[in-house]
Amino acid sequence: MKMKRKLFAVLAAVLCLGSLAGCASQSSDESAMDPTMEAAVISSAQAIVQELAAYDEETLSSMIENYEYNDNSDMVASLQAWMSTQEEVGGLVQVNGATAVYEDRQYVAEVDATFERCPVDVTITYDRQGAITNIECSPQYSVADNMTRAAIHTVIGMGTVFIVLIFISFLISCFKYINAWEKRHNAGGQEAGEQAQGVPAPAAAPAAAVEETDPALIAGMMAVIAAEENLVNDLELVAVITAAISAYTDTPADGLVVRSIKRKPKSRWK
């Protein structure tokens, strides 16, 4: 019930502001702001800041959904920024004051408010009809707060860099194991290839020697040699030579035919 009354009060202030804006727009000098209008803008802006600070997250989310349904992207972004800032600076302590100006055919109110963690400047923009078009929040951090935030960001950045460097060093240290594995793999492939190439071809049968050598010719040569040397025991020599030729040509001794050749005495011509 209290929430509805607060919403009604804010809406009434906005409607009052709209009526005053309509009257002010009729003045000849649009760059000048009527004191009554200025007071109305300041009062409305302070009330809006207090009301937004009093809303819980569920109420703000419901308002965002309503603006999304009405395709009001500016107010959706404004309320989302307000929620994000309020989570960072805490709850509202007090409203210190506000100022209002008329520029670029808009009414701009700046509210100086103190929150739990730091002061915040809230800028609320109205159009010429008195409708809110934008809300901006600018926390005013102290030097100590800025130094603390900078230190936190530095630590996070340096920590991220060190983590990346450690990961890169780990990858580099793994290269030697990868290289050793590659060498073993290549060596195994070379050994398999050498084994495949080193298999000796089957020895050729001595049939070629048999084919190239005529047993009858060999026997004839043996007989000629025996006749020329005029050996005493021709049979023993023939047996030895026959055995040698048979072993060399892998031919049975039965296949060799030995014929005796007698020397013809030389004829003398008278």
GROMACS .gro file of N, CA and C in nm, residues 117-227:
model
  333
  117ARG      N    1   2.861   0.366   0.042
  117ARG     CA    2   3.005   0.352   0.013
  117ARG      C    3   3.068   0.478  -0.045
  118CYS      N    4   2.991   0.557  -0.117
  118CYS     CA    5   3.048   0.679  -0.175
  118CYS      C    6   2.935   0.768  -0.226
  119PRO      N    7   2.964   0.896  -0.250
  119PRO     CA    8   2.862   0.985  -0.309
  119PRO      C    9   2.838   0.948  -0.456
  120VAL      N   10   2.718   0.980  -0.502
  120VAL     CA   11   2.680   0.950  -0.640
  120VAL      C   12   2.607   1.072  -0.697
  121ASP      N   13   2.647   1.110  -0.818
  121ASP     CA   14   2.576   1.215  -0.892
  121ASP      C   15   2.479   1.148  -0.988
  122VAL      N   16   2.349   1.175  -0.967
  122VAL     CA   17   2.244   1.116  -1.050
  122VAL      C   18   2.192   1.225  -1.144
  123THR      N   19   2.200   1.197  -1.274
  123THR     CA   20   2.154   1.293  -1.376
  123THR      C   21   2.027   1.237  -1.440
  124ILE      N   22   1.919   1.317  -1.430
  124ILE     CA   23   1.790   1.276  -1.486
  124ILE      C   24   1.752   1.375  -1.595
  125THR      N   25   1.717   1.322  -1.711
  125THR     CA   26   1.684   1.406  -1.826
  125THR      C   27   1.535   1.392  -1.858
  126TYR      N   28   1.468   1.510  -1.879
  126TYR     CA   29   1.326   1.513  -1.915
  126TYR      C   30   1.314   1.576  -2.054
  127ASP      N   31   1.212   1.531  -2.126
  127ASP     CA   32   1.182   1.600  -2.251
  127ASP      C   33   1.094   1.722  -2.223
  128ARG      N   34   1.051   1.790  -2.326
  128ARG     CA   35   0.975   1.915  -2.308
  128ARG      C   36   0.836   1.890  -2.250
  129GLN      N   37   0.788   1.764  -2.262
  129GLN     CA   38   0.658   1.731  -2.203
  129GLN      C   39   0.671   1.682  -2.059
  130GLY      N   40   0.793   1.672  -2.006
  130GLY     CA   41   0.813   1.631  -1.867
  130GLY      C   42   0.831   1.482  -1.848
  131ALA      N   43   0.844   1.405  -1.957
  131ALA     CA   44   0.866   1.260  -1.945
  131ALA      C   45   1.015   1.232  -1.931
  132ILE      N   46   1.047   1.134  -1.845
  132ILE     CA   47   1.187   1.097  -1.822
  132ILE      C   48   1.239   1.022  -1.944
  133THR      N   49   1.354   1.065  -1.994
  133THR     CA   50   1.414   1.000  -2.111
  133THR      C   51   1.544   0.926  -2.077
  134ASN      N   52   1.610   0.966  -1.967
  134ASN     CA   53   1.738   0.900  -1.936
  134ASN      C   54   1.774   0.925  -1.790
  135ILE      N   55   1.841   0.825  -1.731
  135ILE     CA   56   1.892   0.836  -1.594
  135ILE      C   57   2.035   0.785  -1.594
  136GLU      N   58   2.128   0.867  -1.548
  136GLU     CA   59   2.269   0.829  -1.541
  136GLU      C   60   2.319   0.841  -1.398
  137CYS      N   61   2.405   0.747  -1.360
  137CYS     CA   62   2.462   0.744  -1.225
  137CYS      C   63   2.614   0.750  -1.236
  138SER      N   64   2.676   0.844  -1.163
  138SER     CA   65   2.821   0.860  -1.166
  138SER      C   66   2.875   0.856  -1.023
  139PRO      N   67   2.921   0.740  -0.978
  139PRO     CA   68   2.980   0.733  -0.843
  139PRO      C   69   3.105   0.821  -0.833
  140GLN      N   70   3.118   0.893  -0.723
  140GLN     CA   71   3.234   0.980  -0.699
  140GLN      C   72   3.325   0.910  -0.598
  141TYR      N   73   3.416   0.830  -0.651
  141TYR     CA   74   3.506   0.755  -0.564
  141TYR      C   75   3.616   0.847  -0.513
  142SER      N   76   3.660   0.820  -0.392
  142SER     CA   77   3.771   0.895  -0.334
  142SER      C   78   3.903   0.845  -0.392
  143VAL      N   79   4.011   0.917  -0.359
  143VAL     CA   80   4.143   0.876  -0.408
  143VAL      C   81   4.179   0.738  -0.356
  144ALA      N   82   4.147   0.713  -0.229
  144ALA     CA   83   4.177   0.581  -0.171
  144ALA      C   84   4.100   0.471  -0.243
  145ASP      N   85   3.972   0.500  -0.273
  145ASP     CA   86   3.893   0.400  -0.345
  145ASP      C   87   3.948   0.375  -0.485
  146ASN      N   88   3.987   0.483  -0.553
  146ASN     CA   89   4.045   0.466  -0.687
  146ASN      C   90   4.175   0.387  -0.683
  147MET      N   91   4.260   0.415  -0.580
  147MET     CA   92   4.384   0.341  -0.568
  147MET      C   93   4.358   0.193  -0.539
  148THR      N   94   4.258   0.168  -0.454
  148THR     CA   95   4.224   0.029  -0.422
  148THR      C   96   4.173  -0.045  -0.546
  149ARG      N   97   4.085   0.021  -0.622
  149ARG     CA   98   4.033  -0.041  -0.743
  149ARG      C   99   4.145  -0.063  -0.844
  150ALA      N  100   4.235   0.035  -0.857
  150ALA     CA  101   4.347   0.020  -0.950
  150ALA      C  102   4.438  -0.095  -0.908
  151ALA      N  103   4.461  -0.107  -0.775
  151ALA     CA  104   4.546  -0.216  -0.727
  151ALA      C  105   4.481  -0.352  -0.755
  152ILE      N  106   4.350  -0.359  -0.734
  152ILE     CA  107   4.280  -0.485  -0.760
  152ILE      C  108   4.288  -0.521  -0.908
  153HIS      N  109   4.265  -0.423  -0.993
  153HIS     CA  110   4.273  -0.450  -1.137
  153HIS      C  111   4.415  -0.489  -1.178
  154THR      N  112   4.516  -0.425  -1.115
  154THR     CA  113   4.655  -0.459  -1.148
  154THR      C  114   4.686  -0.602  -1.107
  155VAL      N  115   4.643  -0.639  -0.986
  155VAL     CA  116   4.668  -0.775  -0.939
  155VAL      C  117   4.600  -0.877  -1.029
  156ILE      N  118   4.476  -0.848  -1.067
  156ILE     CA  119   4.405  -0.941  -1.155
  156ILE      C  120   4.475  -0.952  -1.290
  157GLY      N  121   4.518  -0.837  -1.345
  157GLY     CA  122   4.587  -0.840  -1.474
  157GLY      C  123   4.720  -0.914  -1.468
  158MET      N  124   4.800  -0.884  -1.364
  158MET     CA  125   4.929  -0.952  -1.351
  158MET      C  126   4.911  -1.102  -1.325
  159GLY      N  127   4.811  -1.134  -1.243
  159GLY     CA  128   4.784  -1.276  -1.219
  159GLY      C  129   4.747  -1.350  -1.346
  160THR      N  130   4.665  -1.285  -1.428
  160THR     CA  131   4.628  -1.347  -1.556
  160THR      C  132   4.750  -1.366  -1.646
  161VAL      N  133   4.839  -1.263  -1.648
  161VAL     CA  134   4.960  -1.274  -1.731
  161VAL      C  135   5.049  -1.387  -1.682
  162PHE      N  136   5.068  -1.397  -1.549
  162PHE     CA  137   5.153  -1.503  -1.495
  162PHE      C  138   5.094  -1.641  -1.524
  163ILE      N  139   4.964  -1.653  -1.514
  163ILE     CA  140   4.901  -1.782  -1.544
  163ILE      C  141   4.925  -1.821  -1.689
  164VAL      N  142   4.911  -1.723  -1.779
  164VAL     CA  143   4.936  -1.752  -1.921
  164VAL      C  144   5.081  -1.790  -1.945
  165LEU      N  145   5.175  -1.718  -1.878
  165LEU     CA  146   5.318  -1.750  -1.895
  165LEU      C  147   5.350  -1.889  -1.842
  166ILE      N  148   5.292  -1.925  -1.728
  166ILE     CA  149   5.315  -2.059  -1.672
  166ILE      C  150   5.262  -2.166  -1.767
  167PHE      N  151   5.147  -2.141  -1.824
  167PHE     CA  152   5.090  -2.237  -1.918
  167PHE      C  153   5.179  -2.251  -2.042
  168ILE      N  154   5.230  -2.138  -2.093
  168ILE     CA  155   5.319  -2.143  -2.210
  168ILE      C  156   5.448  -2.217  -2.176
  169SER      N  157   5.503  -2.192  -2.054
  169SER     CA  158   5.625  -2.262  -2.013
  169SER      C  159   5.601  -2.413  -2.004
  170PHE      N  160   5.484  -2.450  -1.956
  170PHE     CA  161   5.452  -2.593  -1.948
  170PHE      C  162   5.445  -2.655  -2.087
  171LEU      N  163   5.387  -2.582  -2.181
  171LEU     CA  164   5.381  -2.635  -2.318
  171LEU      C  165   5.521  -2.648  -2.378
  172ILE      N  166   5.607  -2.548  -2.353
  172ILE     CA  167   5.743  -2.555  -2.406
  172ILE      C  168   5.819  -2.672  -2.345
  173SER      N  169   5.799  -2.697  -2.215
  173SER     CA  170   5.868  -2.809  -2.151
  173SER      C  171   5.823  -2.944  -2.206
  174CYS      N  172   5.705  -2.948  -2.262
  174CYS     CA  173   5.655  -3.074  -2.319
  174CYS      C  174   5.709  -3.101  -2.459
  175PHE      N  175   5.775  -3.001  -2.519
  175PHE     CA  176   5.826  -3.021  -2.655
  175PHE      C  177   5.931  -3.131  -2.661
  176LYS      N  178   6.017  -3.141  -2.556
  176LYS     CA  179   6.122  -3.242  -2.560
  176LYS      C  180   6.063  -3.383  -2.560
  177TYR      N  181   5.954  -3.402  -2.486
  177TYR     CA  182   5.890  -3.534  -2.487
  177TYR      C  183   5.826  -3.561  -2.623
  178ILE      N  184   5.770  -3.458  -2.681
  178ILE     CA  185   5.710  -3.476  -2.814
  178ILE      C  186   5.818  -3.508  -2.917
  179ASN      N  187   5.935  -3.440  -2.906
  179ASN     CA  188   6.045  -3.466  -2.998
  179ASN      C  189   6.098  -3.607  -2.982
  180ALA      N  190   6.114  -3.652  -2.855
  180ALA     CA  191   6.163  -3.789  -2.832
  180ALA      C  192   6.065  -3.892  -2.887
  181TRP      N  193   5.938  -3.868  -2.865
  181TRP     CA  194   5.838  -3.962  -2.918
  181TRP      C  195   5.843  -3.966  -3.070
  182GLU      N  196   5.861  -3.849  -3.133
  182GLU     CA  197   5.868  -3.845  -3.280
  182GLU      C  198   5.990  -3.920  -3.331
  183LYS      N  199   6.106  -3.904  -3.261
  183LYS     CA  200   6.226  -3.975  -3.304
  183LYS      C  201   6.207  -4.126  -3.293
  184ARG      N  202   6.148  -4.171  -3.181
  184ARG     CA  203   6.124  -4.315  -3.165
  184ARG      C  204   6.030  -4.366  -3.274
  185HIS      N  205   5.930  -4.288  -3.305
  185HIS     CA  206   5.835  -4.330  -3.409
  185HIS      C  207   5.904  -4.339  -3.544
  186ASN      N  208   5.987  -4.239  -3.577
  186ASN     CA  209   6.058  -4.242  -3.706
  186ASN      C  210   6.160  -4.355  -3.711
  187ALA      N  211   6.230  -4.380  -3.596
  187ALA     CA  212   6.328  -4.488  -3.593
  187ALA      C  213   6.261  -4.624  -3.613
  188GLY      N  214   6.146  -4.643  -3.552
  188GLY     CA  215   6.074  -4.768  -3.571
  188GLY      C  216   6.033  -4.788  -3.716
  189GLY      N  217   5.990  -4.679  -3.782
  189GLY     CA  218   5.955  -4.692  -3.922
  189GLY      C  219   6.074  -4.723  -4.010
  190GLN      N  220   6.191  -4.662  -3.980
  190GLN     CA  221   6.311  -4.690  -4.059
  190GLN      C  222   6.357  -4.834  -4.040
  191GLU      N  223   6.352  -4.884  -3.916
  191GLU     CA  224   6.392  -5.023  -3.892
  191GLU      C  225   6.302  -5.120  -3.967
  192ALA      N  226   6.174  -5.091  -3.967
  192ALA     CA  227   6.082  -5.180  -4.041
  192ALA      C  228   6.113  -5.177  -4.190
  193GLY      N  229   6.146  -5.056  -4.242
  193GLY     CA  230   6.180  -5.048  -4.384
  193GLY      C  231   6.309  -5.120  -4.417
  194GLU      N  232   6.410  -5.105  -4.327
  194GLU     CA  233   6.536  -5.175  -4.352
  194GLU      C  234   6.519  -5.326  -4.346
  195GLN      N  235   6.438  -5.372  -4.251
  195GLN     CA  236   6.413  -5.516  -4.243
  195GLN      C  237   6.342  -5.565  -4.369
  196ALA      N  238   6.250  -5.483  -4.419
  196ALA     CA  239   6.179  -5.525  -4.540
  196ALA      C  240   6.272  -5.526  -4.661
  197GLN      N  241   6.367  -5.429  -4.666
  197GLN     CA  242   6.460  -5.424  -4.778
  197GLN      C  243   6.574  -5.523  -4.764
  198GLY      N  244   6.607  -5.565  -4.639
  198GLY     CA  245   6.722  -5.652  -4.617
  198GLY      C  246   6.692  -5.799  -4.632
  199VAL      N  247   6.574  -5.838  -4.672
  199VAL     CA  248   6.543  -5.980  -4.692
  199VAL      C  249   6.617  -6.028  -4.817
  200PRO      N  250   6.709  -6.125  -4.805
  200PRO     CA  251   6.788  -6.169  -4.922
  200PRO      C  252   6.700  -6.242  -5.022
  201ALA      N  253   6.729  -6.218  -5.146
  201ALA     CA  254   6.655  -6.287  -5.253
  201ALA      C  255   6.698  -6.432  -5.258
  202PRO      N  256   6.609  -6.522  -5.293
  202PRO     CA  257   6.645  -6.664  -5.298
  202PRO      C  258   6.758  -6.688  -5.398
  203ALA      N  259   6.850  -6.772  -5.356
  203ALA     CA  260   6.968  -6.800  -5.439
  203ALA      C  261   6.925  -6.867  -5.569
  204ALA      N  262   6.988  -6.823  -5.673
  204ALA     CA  263   6.955  -6.880  -5.804
  204ALA      C  264   7.007  -7.023  -5.813
  205ALA      N  265   6.927  -7.104  -5.871
  205ALA     CA  266   6.966  -7.245  -5.885
  205ALA      C  267   7.084  -7.257  -5.981
  206PRO      N  268   7.172  -7.349  -5.958
  206PRO     CA  269   7.288  -7.364  -6.047
  206PRO      C  270   7.253  -7.425  -6.181
  207ALA      N  271   7.123  -7.415  -6.215
  207ALA     CA  272   7.082  -7.474  -6.343
  207ALA      C  273   7.142  -7.398  -6.459
  208ALA      N  274   7.167  -7.264  -6.434
  208ALA     CA  275   7.224  -7.186  -6.544
  208ALA      C  276   7.359  -7.241  -6.583
  209ALA      N  277   7.436  -7.276  -6.480
  209ALA     CA  278   7.568  -7.333  -6.510
  209ALA      C  279   7.554  -7.463  -6.586
  210VAL      N  280   7.449  -7.535  -6.547
  210VAL     CA  281   7.428  -7.662  -6.617
  210VAL      C  282   7.388  -7.638  -6.761
  211GLU      N  283   7.299  -7.529  -6.778
  211GLU     CA  284   7.253  -7.504  -6.914
  211GLU      C  285   7.366  -7.451  -7.001
  212GLU      N  286   7.453  -7.366  -6.937
  212GLU     CA  287   7.559  -7.307  -7.017
  212GLU      C  288   7.672  -7.406  -7.048
  213THR      N  289   7.683  -7.510  -6.970
  213THR     CA  290   7.795  -7.605  -6.987
  213THR      C  291   7.745  -7.734  -7.051
  214ASP      N  292   7.805  -7.771  -7.157
  214ASP     CA  293   7.768  -7.896  -7.226
  214ASP      C  294   7.850  -8.009  -7.168
  215PRO      N  295   7.786  -8.111  -7.108
  215PRO     CA  296   7.862  -8.222  -7.048
  215PRO      C  297   7.950  -8.292  -7.149
  216ALA      N  298   7.903  -8.305  -7.270
  216ALA     CA  299   7.985  -8.374  -7.372
  216ALA      C  300   8.110  -8.295  -7.404
  217LEU      N  301   8.093  -8.158  -7.406
  217LEU     CA  302   8.209  -8.075  -7.434
  217LEU      C  303   8.311  -8.084  -7.323
  218ILE      N  304   8.259  -8.082  -7.197
  218ILE     CA  305   8.351  -8.092  -7.083
  218ILE      C  306   8.424  -8.226  -7.086
  219ALA      N  307   8.350  -8.331  -7.118
  219ALA     CA  308   8.414  -8.464  -7.122
  219ALA      C  309   8.520  -8.469  -7.231
  220GLY      N  310   8.490  -8.405  -7.345
  220GLY     CA  311   8.589  -8.405  -7.452
  220GLY      C  312   8.715  -8.330  -7.413
  221MET      N  313   8.694  -8.213  -7.345
  221MET     CA  314   8.810  -8.136  -7.300
  221MET      C  315   8.892  -8.213  -7.199
  222MET      N  316   8.820  -8.283  -7.110
  222MET     CA  317   8.891  -8.364  -7.012
  222MET      C  318   8.975  -8.470  -7.080
  223ALA      N  319   8.921  -8.530  -7.182
  223ALA     CA  320   8.996  -8.635  -7.253
  223ALA      C  321   9.116  -8.578  -7.325
  224VAL      N  322   9.098  -8.458  -7.383
  224VAL     CA  323   9.212  -8.395  -7.452
  224VAL      C  324   9.323  -8.364  -7.356
  225ILE      N  325   9.282  -8.306  -7.238
  225ILE     CA  326   9.385  -8.273  -7.137
  225ILE      C  327   9.458  -8.398  -7.093
  226ALA      N  328   9.381  -8.506  -7.072
  226ALA     CA  329   9.444  -8.631  -7.027
  226ALA      C  330   9.538  -8.685  -7.133
  227ALA      N  331   9.501  -8.673  -7.258
  227ALA     CA  332   9.588  -8.725  -7.364
  227ALA      C  333   9.713  -8.641  -7.379
   0.00000   0.00000   0.00000
